[in-house]
């Protein structure tokens, strides 16, 4: 009897261990908590979630080595995902489900990471001071007519680095340096703050336009703060480069940690994030665009209008991150 109980206890422990995944995540949204709960309900796999900054999580996985409990790294921006790949903390995955549902330009070409949400980097502007016909491309923001009218985040921001990397991918480094330098000279103030701070500043009259990610307007529009909701109501969006390469987009995404001891479970988690059920959550909660093309946008996103997206492979954009940082440094955009 004791032997049988011992066998059953060992089997239970092994089963419990196999039914647990540890997710290291930089994301901090309600949508993710909803999805984590749904995944556990559907699969019975419990999730241990560790939250921190992306760079901290990558360094932690590296320092933990073979003993790392992490199975999944979930973060934002192709630049960070590429850094994780280059750091050797992710492993390649081949999944017919993911490859069928996630467009090729939104995932790593070798399967080290997959994008699950999209965000477009656009121009937010004050409609009482800017007419839509004044806007056209990212490149046009370098023109003399925008002197003292533009604001943006620091060049250390990964979103700006990926935008510049996309410009490099579509032109060259010389063009990128010239553009970044001219835009910096056109700024109404030194680069500072978050995307939401840029939009607040535009509404306050400090500038006429700002370069921001779309989903931040959604976060302002759905904020608990009446002041932020008022900011959102006084802004409009313009999607640049609609007559050529399209508007720069980026992703939040995930990959399986190289030392994961539950690769099968981790694959289930990634495939769940690409499911229709999961993809519908993002537009409704974070105002991020779904990665799966046929998932319907939220009413707010639809109100912003349809747009043509730049389909430059984000794996290439990630690879050009170091070049973008170098170009920013040479341009004087601090």
PDB file of C-alpha atoms in Angstrom, residues 82-325:
ATOM      1  CA  UNK A  82      15.991  40.608 -31.680  1.00  0.00           C
ATOM      2  CA  UNK A  83      18.252  41.488 -28.735  1.00  0.00           C
ATOM      3  CA  UNK A  84      16.868  38.462 -26.876  1.00  0.00           C
ATOM      4  CA  UNK A  85      17.556  36.256 -29.884  1.00  0.00           C
ATOM      5  CA  UNK A  86      21.114  37.594 -30.232  1.00  0.00           C
ATOM      6  CA  UNK A  87      21.689  37.096 -26.508  1.00  0.00           C
ATOM      7  CA  UNK A  88      20.954  33.396 -26.986  1.00  0.00           C
ATOM      8  CA  UNK A  89      18.070  33.282 -24.524  1.00  0.00           C
ATOM      9  CA  UNK A  90      15.475  32.085 -27.065  1.00  0.00           C
ATOM     10  CA  UNK A  91      15.116  28.888 -29.076  1.00  0.00           C
ATOM     11  CA  UNK A  92      13.700  28.356 -32.539  1.00  0.00           C
ATOM     12  CA  UNK A  93      10.204  26.950 -32.935  1.00  0.00           C
ATOM     13  CA  UNK A  94       8.497  25.578 -36.018  1.00  0.00           C
ATOM     14  CA  UNK A  95       4.731  25.655 -35.684  1.00  0.00           C
ATOM     15  CA  UNK A  96       2.331  25.246 -38.588  1.00  0.00           C
ATOM     16  CA  UNK A  97      -0.336  27.006 -36.515  1.00  0.00           C
ATOM     17  CA  UNK A  98       1.772  30.077 -35.828  1.00  0.00           C
ATOM     18  CA  UNK A  99       3.173  30.255 -39.340  1.00  0.00           C
ATOM     19  CA  UNK A 100      -0.336  30.068 -40.798  1.00  0.00           C
ATOM     20  CA  UNK A 101      -1.810  32.717 -38.498  1.00  0.00           C
ATOM     21  CA  UNK A 102       1.005  35.241 -37.971  1.00  0.00           C
ATOM     22  CA  UNK A 103       2.107  37.040 -41.175  1.00  0.00           C
ATOM     23  CA  UNK A 104       5.753  36.450 -42.060  1.00  0.00           C
ATOM     24  CA  UNK A 105       6.829  40.072 -41.538  1.00  0.00           C
ATOM     25  CA  UNK A 106       5.484  39.977 -37.954  1.00  0.00           C
ATOM     26  CA  UNK A 107       7.671  37.079 -36.810  1.00  0.00           C
ATOM     27  CA  UNK A 108      11.299  36.085 -36.759  1.00  0.00           C
ATOM     28  CA  UNK A 109      12.379  34.448 -39.993  1.00  0.00           C
ATOM     29  CA  UNK A 110      13.954  31.584 -38.037  1.00  0.00           C
ATOM     30  CA  UNK A 111      11.112  31.096 -35.563  1.00  0.00           C
ATOM     31  CA  UNK A 112      12.808  32.573 -32.485  1.00  0.00           C
ATOM     32  CA  UNK A 113       9.904  34.932 -31.772  1.00  0.00           C
ATOM     33  CA  UNK A 114       6.379  35.655 -32.967  1.00  0.00           C
ATOM     34  CA  UNK A 115       4.414  38.922 -32.888  1.00  0.00           C
ATOM     35  CA  UNK A 116       0.972  38.798 -31.304  1.00  0.00           C
ATOM     36  CA  UNK A 117      -0.118  42.447 -31.308  1.00  0.00           C
ATOM     37  CA  UNK A 118       0.591  45.361 -33.617  1.00  0.00           C
ATOM     38  CA  UNK A 119       0.969  49.049 -32.921  1.00  0.00           C
ATOM     39  CA  UNK A 120       1.441  51.702 -35.604  1.00  0.00           C
ATOM     40  CA  UNK A 121       3.802  54.648 -35.101  1.00  0.00           C
ATOM     41  CA  UNK A 122       1.873  57.646 -36.323  1.00  0.00           C
ATOM     42  CA  UNK A 123       1.580  61.407 -36.103  1.00  0.00           C
ATOM     43  CA  UNK A 124      -0.820  62.667 -33.430  1.00  0.00           C
ATOM     44  CA  UNK A 125      -1.829  66.256 -34.080  1.00  0.00           C
ATOM     45  CA  UNK A 126      -4.044  69.104 -32.897  1.00  0.00           C
ATOM     46  CA  UNK A 127      -6.760  69.385 -35.582  1.00  0.00           C
ATOM     47  CA  UNK A 128      -7.439  73.034 -34.808  1.00  0.00           C
ATOM     48  CA  UNK A 129      -3.803  73.906 -35.690  1.00  0.00           C
ATOM     49  CA  UNK A 130      -2.922  71.288 -38.304  1.00  0.00           C
ATOM     50  CA  UNK A 131      -4.830  70.365 -41.433  1.00  0.00           C
ATOM     51  CA  UNK A 132      -4.543  66.735 -42.630  1.00  0.00           C
ATOM     52  CA  UNK A 133      -3.303  67.943 -46.010  1.00  0.00           C
ATOM     53  CA  UNK A 134      -0.239  69.408 -44.256  1.00  0.00           C
ATOM     54  CA  UNK A 135       0.797  65.876 -43.329  1.00  0.00           C
ATOM     55  CA  UNK A 136       2.224  63.236 -45.635  1.00  0.00           C
ATOM     56  CA  UNK A 137       5.303  61.255 -44.557  1.00  0.00           C
ATOM     57  CA  UNK A 138       7.722  60.827 -41.669  1.00  0.00           C
ATOM     58  CA  UNK A 139      10.308  62.417 -43.940  1.00  0.00           C
ATOM     59  CA  UNK A 140       8.177  65.564 -44.326  1.00  0.00           C
ATOM     60  CA  UNK A 141       8.514  66.322 -40.602  1.00  0.00           C
ATOM     61  CA  UNK A 142      12.083  67.353 -41.414  1.00  0.00           C
ATOM     62  CA  UNK A 143      10.809  70.280 -43.528  1.00  0.00           C
ATOM     63  CA  UNK A 144      11.244  73.939 -42.463  1.00  0.00           C
ATOM     64  CA  UNK A 145       7.465  74.371 -42.105  1.00  0.00           C
ATOM     65  CA  UNK A 146       7.624  72.189 -38.984  1.00  0.00           C
ATOM     66  CA  UNK A 147      10.215  74.296 -37.171  1.00  0.00           C
ATOM     67  CA  UNK A 148       9.254  74.446 -33.486  1.00  0.00           C
ATOM     68  CA  UNK A 149       6.080  72.420 -34.028  1.00  0.00           C
ATOM     69  CA  UNK A 150       7.115  68.782 -33.452  1.00  0.00           C
ATOM     70  CA  UNK A 151       7.878  66.770 -30.307  1.00  0.00           C
ATOM     71  CA  UNK A 152       9.017  63.207 -29.712  1.00  0.00           C
ATOM     72  CA  UNK A 153      10.608  60.882 -27.194  1.00  0.00           C
ATOM     73  CA  UNK A 154      14.294  60.362 -26.602  1.00  0.00           C
ATOM     74  CA  UNK A 155      16.420  58.441 -29.083  1.00  0.00           C
ATOM     75  CA  UNK A 156      17.010  55.886 -26.312  1.00  0.00           C
ATOM     76  CA  UNK A 157      13.373  54.830 -26.700  1.00  0.00           C
ATOM     77  CA  UNK A 158      13.087  51.494 -28.520  1.00  0.00           C
ATOM     78  CA  UNK A 159      10.011  52.634 -30.476  1.00  0.00           C
ATOM     79  CA  UNK A 160      11.956  55.518 -32.006  1.00  0.00           C
ATOM     80  CA  UNK A 161      14.922  53.258 -32.648  1.00  0.00           C
ATOM     81  CA  UNK A 162      12.732  50.831 -34.570  1.00  0.00           C
ATOM     82  CA  UNK A 163      11.144  53.672 -36.545  1.00  0.00           C
ATOM     83  CA  UNK A 164      14.602  54.873 -37.574  1.00  0.00           C
ATOM     84  CA  UNK A 165      15.645  51.277 -38.314  1.00  0.00           C
ATOM     85  CA  UNK A 166      12.671  51.011 -40.676  1.00  0.00           C
ATOM     86  CA  UNK A 167      13.782  54.207 -42.417  1.00  0.00           C
ATOM     87  CA  UNK A 168      17.280  52.732 -42.799  1.00  0.00           C
ATOM     88  CA  UNK A 169      15.769  49.517 -44.172  1.00  0.00           C
ATOM     89  CA  UNK A 170      13.864  51.493 -46.797  1.00  0.00           C
ATOM     90  CA  UNK A 171      16.609  54.036 -47.620  1.00  0.00           C
ATOM     91  CA  UNK A 172      20.114  54.108 -46.101  1.00  0.00           C
ATOM     92  CA  UNK A 173      21.995  55.302 -43.029  1.00  0.00           C
ATOM     93  CA  UNK A 174      22.974  58.645 -44.571  1.00  0.00           C
ATOM     94  CA  UNK A 175      19.324  59.461 -45.222  1.00  0.00           C
ATOM     95  CA  UNK A 176      18.366  58.357 -41.710  1.00  0.00           C
ATOM     96  CA  UNK A 177      21.009  60.574 -40.085  1.00  0.00           C
ATOM     97  CA  UNK A 178      19.920  63.602 -42.108  1.00  0.00           C
ATOM     98  CA  UNK A 179      16.240  63.001 -41.284  1.00  0.00           C
ATOM     99  CA  UNK A 180      16.817  62.513 -37.555  1.00  0.00           C
ATOM    100  CA  UNK A 181      19.002  65.616 -37.360  1.00  0.00           C
ATOM    101  CA  UNK A 182      16.445  67.780 -39.164  1.00  0.00           C
ATOM    102  CA  UNK A 183      13.527  66.528 -37.065  1.00  0.00           C
ATOM    103  CA  UNK A 184      15.527  67.153 -33.885  1.00  0.00           C
ATOM    104  CA  UNK A 185      16.110  70.762 -34.983  1.00  0.00           C
ATOM    105  CA  UNK A 186      12.372  71.134 -35.611  1.00  0.00           C
ATOM    106  CA  UNK A 187      11.416  70.042 -32.093  1.00  0.00           C
ATOM    107  CA  UNK A 188       9.584  72.462 -29.844  1.00  0.00           C
ATOM    108  CA  UNK A 189      11.486  71.121 -26.828  1.00  0.00           C
ATOM    109  CA  UNK A 190      14.254  68.606 -26.078  1.00  0.00           C
ATOM    110  CA  UNK A 191      13.118  64.955 -26.337  1.00  0.00           C
ATOM    111  CA  UNK A 192      11.523  63.810 -23.069  1.00  0.00           C
ATOM    112  CA  UNK A 193       8.676  61.828 -21.553  1.00  0.00           C
ATOM    113  CA  UNK A 194       6.469  59.027 -22.808  1.00  0.00           C
ATOM    114  CA  UNK A 195       4.180  58.834 -25.835  1.00  0.00           C
ATOM    115  CA  UNK A 196       1.284  59.853 -23.616  1.00  0.00           C
ATOM    116  CA  UNK A 197       3.304  62.860 -22.425  1.00  0.00           C
ATOM    117  CA  UNK A 198       3.813  63.907 -26.051  1.00  0.00           C
ATOM    118  CA  UNK A 199       0.067  63.864 -26.665  1.00  0.00           C
ATOM    119  CA  UNK A 200      -0.659  65.797 -23.475  1.00  0.00           C
ATOM    120  CA  UNK A 201       1.896  68.393 -24.566  1.00  0.00           C
ATOM    121  CA  UNK A 202       0.274  68.789 -27.994  1.00  0.00           C
ATOM    122  CA  UNK A 203      -3.129  69.410 -26.400  1.00  0.00           C
ATOM    123  CA  UNK A 204      -1.503  71.884 -23.984  1.00  0.00           C
ATOM    124  CA  UNK A 205      -0.248  73.856 -27.001  1.00  0.00           C
ATOM    125  CA  UNK A 206       3.476  73.150 -26.570  1.00  0.00           C
ATOM    126  CA  UNK A 207       3.623  71.667 -30.086  1.00  0.00           C
ATOM    127  CA  UNK A 208       1.321  70.915 -32.987  1.00  0.00           C
ATOM    128  CA  UNK A 209       2.261  67.291 -33.682  1.00  0.00           C
ATOM    129  CA  UNK A 210       3.983  64.323 -32.057  1.00  0.00           C
ATOM    130  CA  UNK A 211       5.271  60.926 -33.141  1.00  0.00           C
ATOM    131  CA  UNK A 212       3.480  58.274 -31.054  1.00  0.00           C
ATOM    132  CA  UNK A 213       2.173  54.718 -31.037  1.00  0.00           C
ATOM    133  CA  UNK A 214      -1.523  54.328 -31.780  1.00  0.00           C
ATOM    134  CA  UNK A 215      -2.436  52.249 -28.767  1.00  0.00           C
ATOM    135  CA  UNK A 216      -1.429  55.034 -26.388  1.00  0.00           C
ATOM    136  CA  UNK A 217      -4.322  57.139 -27.655  1.00  0.00           C
ATOM    137  CA  UNK A 218      -6.570  54.182 -26.861  1.00  0.00           C
ATOM    138  CA  UNK A 219      -5.132  53.996 -23.347  1.00  0.00           C
ATOM    139  CA  UNK A 220      -5.804  57.719 -22.890  1.00  0.00           C
ATOM    140  CA  UNK A 221      -9.320  57.431 -24.312  1.00  0.00           C
ATOM    141  CA  UNK A 222     -10.141  54.587 -21.914  1.00  0.00           C
ATOM    142  CA  UNK A 223      -8.279  56.008 -18.929  1.00  0.00           C
ATOM    143  CA  UNK A 224      -9.772  56.377 -15.464  1.00  0.00           C
ATOM    144  CA  UNK A 225      -8.491  59.959 -15.609  1.00  0.00           C
ATOM    145  CA  UNK A 226     -10.985  62.478 -16.952  1.00  0.00           C
ATOM    146  CA  UNK A 227      -8.093  64.752 -17.924  1.00  0.00           C
ATOM    147  CA  UNK A 228      -6.528  62.022 -20.085  1.00  0.00           C
ATOM    148  CA  UNK A 229      -9.850  61.192 -21.719  1.00  0.00           C
ATOM    149  CA  UNK A 230     -10.170  64.907 -22.575  1.00  0.00           C
ATOM    150  CA  UNK A 231      -6.666  64.830 -24.123  1.00  0.00           C
ATOM    151  CA  UNK A 232      -7.663  61.895 -26.330  1.00  0.00           C
ATOM    152  CA  UNK A 233     -10.815  63.682 -27.488  1.00  0.00           C
ATOM    153  CA  UNK A 234      -8.790  66.681 -28.703  1.00  0.00           C
ATOM    154  CA  UNK A 235      -6.324  64.782 -30.900  1.00  0.00           C
ATOM    155  CA  UNK A 236      -6.386  63.247 -34.349  1.00  0.00           C
ATOM    156  CA  UNK A 237      -4.126  60.625 -35.931  1.00  0.00           C
ATOM    157  CA  UNK A 238      -2.376  60.664 -39.286  1.00  0.00           C
ATOM    158  CA  UNK A 239      -0.905  57.504 -40.810  1.00  0.00           C
ATOM    159  CA  UNK A 240       2.280  58.525 -42.662  1.00  0.00           C
ATOM    160  CA  UNK A 241       3.662  57.287 -45.979  1.00  0.00           C
ATOM    161  CA  UNK A 242       0.381  56.005 -47.376  1.00  0.00           C
ATOM    162  CA  UNK A 243       1.485  56.688 -50.933  1.00  0.00           C
ATOM    163  CA  UNK A 244       4.723  54.726 -50.702  1.00  0.00           C
ATOM    164  CA  UNK A 245       5.978  52.107 -48.208  1.00  0.00           C
ATOM    165  CA  UNK A 246       3.214  52.520 -45.630  1.00  0.00           C
ATOM    166  CA  UNK A 247       3.115  53.378 -41.941  1.00  0.00           C
ATOM    167  CA  UNK A 248       5.734  51.802 -39.675  1.00  0.00           C
ATOM    168  CA  UNK A 249       4.277  49.119 -37.423  1.00  0.00           C
ATOM    169  CA  UNK A 250       5.805  47.076 -34.652  1.00  0.00           C
ATOM    170  CA  UNK A 251       4.748  44.244 -32.394  1.00  0.00           C
ATOM    171  CA  UNK A 252       4.669  42.855 -28.935  1.00  0.00           C
ATOM    172  CA  UNK A 253       5.744  39.251 -29.124  1.00  0.00           C
ATOM    173  CA  UNK A 254       7.108  36.201 -27.406  1.00  0.00           C
ATOM    174  CA  UNK A 255       9.495  33.333 -27.791  1.00  0.00           C
ATOM    175  CA  UNK A 256      10.381  30.134 -25.972  1.00  0.00           C
ATOM    176  CA  UNK A 257      13.338  30.442 -23.605  1.00  0.00           C
ATOM    177  CA  UNK A 258      16.319  28.349 -24.687  1.00  0.00           C
ATOM    178  CA  UNK A 259      16.500  26.447 -21.385  1.00  0.00           C
ATOM    179  CA  UNK A 260      12.765  25.770 -21.008  1.00  0.00           C
ATOM    180  CA  UNK A 261      11.958  22.314 -19.647  1.00  0.00           C
ATOM    181  CA  UNK A 262       8.380  22.461 -20.963  1.00  0.00           C
ATOM    182  CA  UNK A 263       8.703  23.306 -24.644  1.00  0.00           C
ATOM    183  CA  UNK A 264       5.446  21.546 -25.531  1.00  0.00           C
ATOM    184  CA  UNK A 265       3.515  23.606 -22.999  1.00  0.00           C
ATOM    185  CA  UNK A 266       5.261  26.792 -24.107  1.00  0.00           C
ATOM    186  CA  UNK A 267       4.255  26.081 -27.708  1.00  0.00           C
ATOM    187  CA  UNK A 268       0.652  25.643 -26.589  1.00  0.00           C
ATOM    188  CA  UNK A 269       0.851  29.057 -24.911  1.00  0.00           C
ATOM    189  CA  UNK A 270       2.203  30.786 -28.025  1.00  0.00           C
ATOM    190  CA  UNK A 271      -0.401  29.111 -30.217  1.00  0.00           C
ATOM    191  CA  UNK A 272      -3.096  30.192 -27.775  1.00  0.00           C
ATOM    192  CA  UNK A 273      -1.957  33.832 -28.076  1.00  0.00           C
ATOM    193  CA  UNK A 274      -2.463  33.504 -31.838  1.00  0.00           C
ATOM    194  CA  UNK A 275      -5.955  32.014 -31.505  1.00  0.00           C
ATOM    195  CA  UNK A 276      -9.049  33.984 -32.512  1.00  0.00           C
ATOM    196  CA  UNK A 277     -10.185  33.952 -28.889  1.00  0.00           C
ATOM    197  CA  UNK A 278      -6.989  35.577 -27.634  1.00  0.00           C
ATOM    198  CA  UNK A 279      -6.518  37.948 -30.543  1.00  0.00           C
ATOM    199  CA  UNK A 280      -9.956  39.498 -29.988  1.00  0.00           C
ATOM    200  CA  UNK A 281      -8.943  40.542 -26.478  1.00  0.00           C
ATOM    201  CA  UNK A 282      -6.170  42.945 -27.520  1.00  0.00           C
ATOM    202  CA  UNK A 283      -8.207  45.459 -29.585  1.00  0.00           C
ATOM    203  CA  UNK A 284     -10.892  45.568 -26.899  1.00  0.00           C
ATOM    204  CA  UNK A 285      -8.553  46.146 -23.941  1.00  0.00           C
ATOM    205  CA  UNK A 286      -5.244  47.727 -24.979  1.00  0.00           C
ATOM    206  CA  UNK A 287      -6.227  49.176 -28.378  1.00  0.00           C
ATOM    207  CA  UNK A 288      -3.405  47.164 -29.946  1.00  0.00           C
ATOM    208  CA  UNK A 289      -4.121  45.855 -33.406  1.00  0.00           C
ATOM    209  CA  UNK A 290      -4.337  42.054 -33.648  1.00  0.00           C
ATOM    210  CA  UNK A 291      -1.527  40.260 -35.464  1.00  0.00           C
ATOM    211  CA  UNK A 292      -3.917  37.793 -37.099  1.00  0.00           C
ATOM    212  CA  UNK A 293      -5.220  39.636 -40.170  1.00  0.00           C
ATOM    213  CA  UNK A 294      -8.870  38.592 -40.077  1.00  0.00           C
ATOM    214  CA  UNK A 295      -9.596  39.618 -36.477  1.00  0.00           C
ATOM    215  CA  UNK A 296     -11.918  42.634 -36.322  1.00  0.00           C
ATOM    216  CA  UNK A 297     -10.615  45.922 -34.923  1.00  0.00           C
ATOM    217  CA  UNK A 298     -12.318  47.681 -32.029  1.00  0.00           C
ATOM    218  CA  UNK A 299     -14.774  50.525 -32.765  1.00  0.00           C
ATOM    219  CA  UNK A 300     -12.151  53.032 -31.584  1.00  0.00           C
ATOM    220  CA  UNK A 301      -9.531  51.611 -33.951  1.00  0.00           C
ATOM    221  CA  UNK A 302     -12.037  51.639 -36.780  1.00  0.00           C
ATOM    222  CA  UNK A 303     -12.697  55.319 -36.065  1.00  0.00           C
ATOM    223  CA  UNK A 304      -9.005  56.034 -36.693  1.00  0.00           C
ATOM    224  CA  UNK A 305      -9.443  54.682 -40.217  1.00  0.00           C
ATOM    225  CA  UNK A 306      -7.873  51.992 -42.364  1.00  0.00           C
ATOM    226  CA  UNK A 307      -4.246  52.352 -43.388  1.00  0.00           C
ATOM    227  CA  UNK A 308      -1.503  50.704 -45.402  1.00  0.00           C
ATOM    228  CA  UNK A 309       1.218  49.258 -43.175  1.00  0.00           C
ATOM    229  CA  UNK A 310       4.899  48.968 -43.986  1.00  0.00           C
ATOM    230  CA  UNK A 311       5.514  45.231 -44.442  1.00  0.00           C
ATOM    231  CA  UNK A 312       9.279  45.425 -44.051  1.00  0.00           C
ATOM    232  CA  UNK A 313      10.215  42.290 -42.102  1.00  0.00           C
ATOM    233  CA  UNK A 314      10.458  43.205 -38.427  1.00  0.00           C
ATOM    234  CA  UNK A 315      13.284  40.709 -38.051  1.00  0.00           C
ATOM    235  CA  UNK A 316      15.266  43.032 -40.360  1.00  0.00           C
ATOM    236  CA  UNK A 317      14.172  46.060 -38.345  1.00  0.00           C
ATOM    237  CA  UNK A 318      15.465  44.324 -35.226  1.00  0.00           C
ATOM    238  CA  UNK A 319      18.780  43.556 -36.898  1.00  0.00           C
ATOM    239  CA  UNK A 320      19.177  47.260 -37.736  1.00  0.00           C
ATOM    240  CA  UNK A 321      18.689  48.423 -34.137  1.00  0.00           C
ATOM    241  CA  UNK A 322      22.417  49.034 -33.587  1.00  0.00           C
ATOM    242  CA  UNK A 323      22.601  51.006 -36.830  1.00  0.00           C
ATOM    243  CA  UNK A 324      19.628  53.116 -35.723  1.00  0.00           C
ATOM    244  CA  UNK A 325      21.284  53.934 -32.396  1.00  0.00           C
TER     245      UNK A 325
END
